[in-house]
PDB file of C-alpha atoms in Angstrom:
ATOM      1  CA  MET A  98      54.605  88.138  -2.471  1.00 44.00           C
ATOM      2  CA  THR A  99      52.392  88.051   0.847  1.00 48.00           C
ATOM      3  CA  LYS A 100      52.369  84.760   3.097  1.00 47.00           C
ATOM      4  CA  THR A 101      49.109  83.803   3.275  1.00 48.00           C
ATOM      5  CA  THR A 102      48.278  81.057   6.229  1.00 50.00           C
ATOM      6  CA  THR A 103      44.753  79.774   7.298  1.00 56.00           C
ATOM      7  CA  SER A 104      45.753  77.397  10.011  1.00 77.00           C
ATOM      8  CA  GLN A 105      45.574  78.957  13.596  1.00 91.00           C
ATOM      9  CA  GLU A 106      48.116  80.406  16.214  1.00 96.00           C
ATOM     10  CA  LYS A 107      48.120  77.148  18.399  1.00 98.00           C
ATOM     11  CA  ILE A 108      48.556  78.798  22.472  1.00 98.00           C
ATOM     12  CA  ALA A 109      49.158  76.468  25.593  1.00 98.00           C
ATOM     13  CA  VAL A 110      47.854  77.573  28.193  1.00 98.00           C
ATOM     14  CA  PHE A 111      50.072  76.492  31.765  1.00 97.00           C
ATOM     15  CA  GLY A 112      48.429  77.253  35.016  1.00 94.00           C
ATOM     16  CA  SER A 113      50.241  77.065  38.126  1.00 92.00           C
ATOM     17  CA  ALA A 114      51.159  78.380  41.686  1.00 93.00           C
ATOM     18  CA  PHE A 115      55.467  79.517  40.158  1.00 96.00           C
ATOM     19  CA  ASN A 116      56.023  79.489  43.998  1.00 96.00           C
ATOM     20  CA  PRO A 117      58.077  79.746  42.962  1.00 98.00           C
ATOM     21  CA  PRO A 118      59.851  78.578  39.004  1.00 98.00           C
ATOM     22  CA  SER A 119      61.160  74.879  39.406  1.00 97.00           C
ATOM     23  CA  ALA A 120      62.596  73.128  36.931  1.00 97.00           C
ATOM     24  CA  GLY A 121      60.024  70.565  37.315  1.00 95.00           C
ATOM     25  CA  HIS A 122      58.161  73.652  35.169  1.00 96.00           C
ATOM     26  CA  GLN A 123      60.607  73.416  33.003  1.00 97.00           C
ATOM     27  CA  SER A 124      60.882  70.848  31.474  1.00 95.00           C
ATOM     28  CA  VAL A 125      57.525  70.543  31.431  1.00 95.00           C
ATOM     29  CA  ILE A 126      58.115  73.560  29.025  1.00 96.00           C
ATOM     30  CA  GLU A 127      59.851  71.895  27.109  1.00 96.00           C
ATOM     31  CA  LEU A 128      57.844  69.269  25.961  1.00 95.00           C
ATOM     32  CA  LEU A 129      55.542  72.506  24.814  1.00 97.00           C
ATOM     33  CA  THR A 130      57.822  74.037  22.253  1.00 96.00           C
ATOM     34  CA  HIS A 131      55.901  73.049  19.534  1.00 96.00           C
ATOM     35  CA  PHE A 132      52.651  75.718  20.408  1.00 98.00           C
ATOM     36  CA  ASP A 133      53.288  78.903  19.066  1.00 98.00           C
ATOM     37  CA  LYS A 134      52.570  80.712  21.441  1.00 98.00           C
ATOM     38  CA  ILE A 135      53.580  79.385  25.836  1.00 98.00           C
ATOM     39  CA  LEU A 136      51.077  81.274  27.718  1.00 98.00           C
ATOM     40  CA  LEU A 137      52.767  80.662  32.655  1.00 98.00           C
ATOM     41  CA  ILE A 138      49.505  82.055  34.707  1.00 97.00           C
ATOM     42  CA  PRO A 139      51.147  82.326  37.795  1.00 96.00           C
ATOM     43  CA  SER A 140      47.640  81.542  40.146  1.00 93.00           C
ATOM     44  CA  ILE A 141      46.317  84.782  41.533  1.00 93.00           C
ATOM     45  CA  ALA A 142      44.227  83.681  43.823  1.00 80.00           C
ATOM     46  CA  HIS A 143      44.165  79.932  44.172  1.00 70.00           C
ATOM     47  CA  ALA A 144      41.262  78.196  43.661  1.00 65.00           C
ATOM     48  CA  TRP A 145      41.032  74.950  46.226  1.00 65.00           C
ATOM     49  CA  GLY A 146      42.777  78.179  48.961  1.00 65.00           C
ATOM     50  CA  LYS A 147      46.807  77.441  48.376  1.00 74.00           C
ATOM     51  CA  GLU A 148      49.039  79.073  50.008  1.00 82.00           C
ATOM     52  CA  MET A 149      51.223  81.510  48.105  1.00 91.00           C
ATOM     53  CA  LEU A 150      54.466  84.347  47.836  1.00 94.00           C
ATOM     54  CA  CYS A 151      52.136  86.811  47.369  1.00 94.00           C
ATOM     55  CA  TYR A 152      51.538  87.373  43.081  1.00 95.00           C
ATOM     56  CA  LYS A 153      53.901  90.503  43.219  1.00 96.00           C
ATOM     57  CA  HIS A 154      56.659  87.919  44.023  1.00 97.00           C
ATOM     58  CA  ARG A 155      55.432  84.942  41.833  1.00 97.00           C
ATOM     59  CA  CYS A 156      54.488  87.319  38.751  1.00 98.00           C
ATOM     60  CA  GLU A 157      58.742  88.498  38.930  1.00 98.00           C
ATOM     61  CA  LEU A 158      59.992  85.520  38.777  1.00 98.00           C
ATOM     62  CA  VAL A 159      58.342  84.033  35.878  1.00 98.00           C
ATOM     63  CA  ASP A 160      60.179  86.734  34.455  1.00 98.00           C
ATOM     64  CA  CYS A 161      63.125  85.694  35.534  1.00 98.00           C
ATOM     65  CA  PHE A 162      62.433  82.009  35.067  1.00 98.00           C
ATOM     66  CA  ILE A 163      60.972  83.020  31.601  1.00 98.00           C
ATOM     67  CA  ALA A 164      64.356  85.298  30.899  1.00 98.00           C
ATOM     68  CA  ASP A 165      66.406  82.026  31.710  1.00 98.00           C
ATOM     69  CA  LEU A 166      64.436  79.640  29.258  1.00 98.00           C
ATOM     70  CA  LYS A 167      65.132  82.033  26.432  1.00 97.00           C
ATOM     71  CA  LEU A 168      62.587  79.639  24.814  1.00 97.00           C
ATOM     72  CA  ASP A 169      60.330  81.953  22.042  1.00 95.00           C
ATOM     73  CA  GLY A 170      57.080  82.325  22.574  1.00 97.00           C
ATOM     74  CA  VAL A 171      57.447  82.349  25.716  1.00 98.00           C
ATOM     75  CA  GLU A 172      55.437  84.621  27.706  1.00 98.00           C
ATOM     76  CA  ARG A 173      53.509  86.042  31.314  1.00 98.00           C
ATOM     77  CA  SER A 174      50.182  86.316  30.780  1.00 98.00           C
ATOM     78  CA  ARG A 175      48.260  88.797  32.960  1.00 96.00           C
ATOM     79  CA  VAL A 176      44.649  87.385  32.224  1.00 97.00           C
ATOM     80  CA  GLU A 177      44.338  86.945  35.919  1.00 96.00           C
ATOM     81  CA  GLU A 178      44.747  90.229  36.872  1.00 94.00           C
ATOM     82  CA  GLN A 179      42.392  91.023  34.221  1.00 94.00           C
ATOM     83  CA  ILE A 180      39.432  88.933  35.809  1.00 95.00           C
ATOM     84  CA  HIS A 181      40.701  88.283  39.553  1.00 94.00           C
ATOM     85  CA  SER A 182      37.948  89.682  41.788  1.00 90.00           C
ATOM     86  CA  PRO A 183      39.171  90.824  45.665  1.00 87.00           C
ATOM     87  CA  GLY A 184      38.114  87.942  48.259  1.00 82.00           C
ATOM     88  CA  ASP A 185      37.386  84.964  44.867  1.00 86.00           C
ATOM     89  CA  SER A 186      39.495  82.746  43.523  1.00 85.00           C
ATOM     90  CA  VAL A 187      40.226  82.352  39.589  1.00 91.00           C
ATOM     91  CA  THR A 188      38.156  79.517  37.834  1.00 93.00           C
ATOM     92  CA  THR A 189      41.021  77.830  34.780  1.00 94.00           C
ATOM     93  CA  PHE A 190      36.866  77.812  32.703  1.00 96.00           C
ATOM     94  CA  ALA A 191      37.090  81.522  33.387  1.00 96.00           C
ATOM     95  CA  VAL A 192      40.641  81.981  32.531  1.00 97.00           C
ATOM     96  CA  LEU A 193      39.869  79.603  29.166  1.00 98.00           C
ATOM     97  CA  GLN A 194      37.159  81.676  28.140  1.00 97.00           C
ATOM     98  CA  GLN A 195      38.787  85.413  28.615  1.00 98.00           C
ATOM     99  CA  LEU A 196      42.236  84.597  26.336  1.00 98.00           C
ATOM    100  CA  GLU A 197      39.214  82.636  24.146  1.00 97.00           C
ATOM    101  CA  LYS A 198      37.634  86.080  23.408  1.00 97.00           C
ATOM    102  CA  GLU A 199      41.267  88.266  23.346  1.00 96.00           C
ATOM    103  CA  ASN A 200      42.498  85.188  21.108  1.00 96.00           C
ATOM    104  CA  PRO A 201      39.897  84.691  18.712  1.00 95.00           C
ATOM    105  CA  ASN A 202      41.196  82.877  15.785  1.00 94.00           C
ATOM    106  CA  SER A 203      44.169  80.494  17.579  1.00 97.00           C
ATOM    107  CA  GLU A 204      43.915  77.373  19.535  1.00 97.00           C
ATOM    108  CA  LEU A 205      44.189  76.821  23.363  1.00 98.00           C
ATOM    109  CA  THR A 206      45.457  74.007  25.222  1.00 98.00           C
ATOM    110  CA  PHE A 207      45.399  73.662  28.477  1.00 97.00           C
ATOM    111  CA  VAL A 208      48.245  72.209  30.418  1.00 97.00           C
ATOM    112  CA  ILE A 209      47.418  70.359  33.470  1.00 91.00           C
ATOM    113  CA  GLY A 210      51.000  69.610  35.572  1.00 79.00           C
ATOM    114  CA  PRO A 211      51.209  66.450  38.111  1.00 69.00           C
ATOM    115  CA  ASP A 212      49.784  67.808  41.071  1.00 70.00           C
ATOM    116  CA  ASN A 213      46.042  68.086  38.927  1.00 79.00           C
ATOM    117  CA  PHE A 214      45.546  65.530  36.666  1.00 81.00           C
ATOM    118  CA  PHE A 215      44.418  63.186  39.006  1.00 81.00           C
ATOM    119  CA  ASN A 216      42.225  66.485  41.042  1.00 87.00           C
ATOM    120  CA  PHE A 217      41.095  67.478  37.296  1.00 91.00           C
ATOM    121  CA  SER A 218      37.780  66.476  37.603  1.00 91.00           C
ATOM    122  CA  LYS A 219      37.103  68.629  40.700  1.00 90.00           C
ATOM    123  CA  PHE A 220      38.359  72.486  38.788  1.00 92.00           C
ATOM    124  CA  TYR A 221      35.273  74.662  38.389  1.00 94.00           C
ATOM    125  CA  LYS A 222      33.245  72.989  35.042  1.00 96.00           C
ATOM    126  CA  ALA A 223      35.687  70.256  34.254  1.00 95.00           C
ATOM    127  CA  ASP A 224      33.084  68.868  31.801  1.00 96.00           C
ATOM    128  CA  GLU A 225      32.908  72.806  29.096  1.00 97.00           C
ATOM    129  CA  ILE A 226      36.640  73.043  29.457  1.00 97.00           C
ATOM    130  CA  VAL A 227      36.963  69.120  27.981  1.00 95.00           C
ATOM    131  CA  GLN A 228      34.368  69.915  25.253  1.00 97.00           C
ATOM    132  CA  ARG A 229      35.792  73.303  24.504  1.00 97.00           C
ATOM    133  CA  TRP A 230      39.064  73.280  24.763  1.00 97.00           C
ATOM    134  CA  SER A 231      42.256  70.980  24.434  1.00 96.00           C
ATOM    135  CA  VAL A 232      43.549  69.423  27.506  1.00 95.00           C
ATOM    136  CA  VAL A 233      46.859  67.965  27.950  1.00 94.00           C
ATOM    137  CA  ALA A 234      47.972  66.136  30.061  1.00 92.00           C
ATOM    138  CA  CYS A 235      51.936  67.095  30.997  1.00 91.00           C
ATOM    139  CA  PRO A 236      54.047  65.937  33.580  1.00 86.00           C
ATOM    140  CA  GLU A 237      57.815  67.186  34.747  1.00 87.00           C
ATOM    141  CA  LYS A 238      60.289  65.289  33.191  1.00 91.00           C
ATOM    142  CA  VAL A 239      62.941  66.302  35.950  1.00 94.00           C
ATOM    143  CA  LYS A 240      60.763  65.698  39.080  1.00 92.00           C
ATOM    144  CA  ILE A 241      62.059  69.259  41.587  1.00 94.00           C
ATOM    145  CA  ARG A 242      58.769  70.555  43.106  1.00 93.00           C
ATOM    146  CA  SER A 243      58.385  73.994  43.895  1.00 95.00           C
ATOM    147  CA  THR A 244      57.859  72.353  47.270  1.00 95.00           C
ATOM    148  CA  ASP A 245      61.192  71.173  46.835  1.00 97.00           C
ATOM    149  CA  ILE A 246      63.548  74.549  46.455  1.00 98.00           C
ATOM    150  CA  ARG A 247      61.466  75.965  49.851  1.00 97.00           C
ATOM    151  CA  VAL A 248      62.301  73.115  51.889  1.00 97.00           C
ATOM    152  CA  LYS A 249      66.407  74.072  51.472  1.00 98.00           C
ATOM    153  CA  ILE A 250      66.265  77.590  51.500  1.00 98.00           C
ATOM    154  CA  GLN A 251      64.552  77.287  54.838  1.00 97.00           C
ATOM    155  CA  ALA A 252      67.438  74.815  55.752  1.00 97.00           C
ATOM    156  CA  GLY A 253      69.573  77.827  54.174  1.00 97.00           C
ATOM    157  CA  GLU A 254      70.127  75.339  51.276  1.00 97.00           C
ATOM    158  CA  ASP A 255      71.705  76.370  48.152  1.00 97.00           C
ATOM    159  CA  VAL A 256      68.827  75.858  45.418  1.00 98.00           C
ATOM    160  CA  SER A 257      70.810  76.515  41.874  1.00 97.00           C
ATOM    161  CA  GLU A 258      70.541  73.594  40.442  1.00 97.00           C
ATOM    162  CA  LEU A 259      66.528  73.308  41.567  1.00 98.00           C
ATOM    163  CA  THR A 260      65.345  76.408  39.309  1.00 98.00           C
ATOM    164  CA  THR A 261      66.820  79.134  36.266  1.00 98.00           C
ATOM    165  CA  PRO A 262      69.616  81.208  37.944  1.00 98.00           C
ATOM    166  CA  GLY A 263      67.963  84.250  37.581  1.00 98.00           C
ATOM    167  CA  VAL A 264      64.854  82.286  39.952  1.00 98.00           C
ATOM    168  CA  ALA A 265      67.821  81.349  42.582  1.00 98.00           C
ATOM    169  CA  ALA A 266      69.159  85.261  42.364  1.00 98.00           C
ATOM    170  CA  TYR A 267      66.054  86.763  43.177  1.00 98.00           C
ATOM    171  CA  LEU A 268      65.516  84.275  45.576  1.00 98.00           C
ATOM    172  CA  LYS A 269      68.094  85.008  47.601  1.00 97.00           C
ATOM    173  CA  SER A 270      67.808  89.044  47.103  1.00 97.00           C
ATOM    174  CA  ASN A 271      64.776  89.132  48.456  1.00 97.00           C
ATOM    175  CA  ALA A 272      65.653  86.799  51.178  1.00 96.00           C
ATOM    176  CA  LEU A 273      62.241  84.392  49.706  1.00 97.00           C
ATOM    177  CA  TYR A 274      60.813  81.375  52.139  1.00 96.00           C
ATOM    178  CA  THR A 275      63.829  82.477  54.715  1.00 91.00           C
TER     179      THR A 275
END
């Protein structure tokens, strides 16, 4: 007997600079495990001009991070690579629109972290985002930021308590943020 379901796949869309992934990011992701899929989307070109490590390294860091999490349904999305035009930023609206095209029978929920919660009204087409998709503000349970990791690395300190083992090893072996 074949099981059929009419319920939509529920997808959490968590975009971030992941510059680098931190224990704070991890604590947010652990709150999203009731979703069928959690897409981690490293920003390819930040809408507000944020300085970031190169996209290739941040994607590899996210891959290490996902491997360390060992959670079903967590994956890195390449959606920003698909829609990015050199010289332009990629907006949340464009990301959600593209993901909706790719997943027409899914329910998308945009996850907004504490960094952006109070700035959400500045997002391109913020009103339309909340009309078309679910939006959830999800503060981290662990107050560790990517900035904390970068500062410790620049001071020559160990960051293993601030991120996952694979991320810490990648940062060290590639001498990133030094």
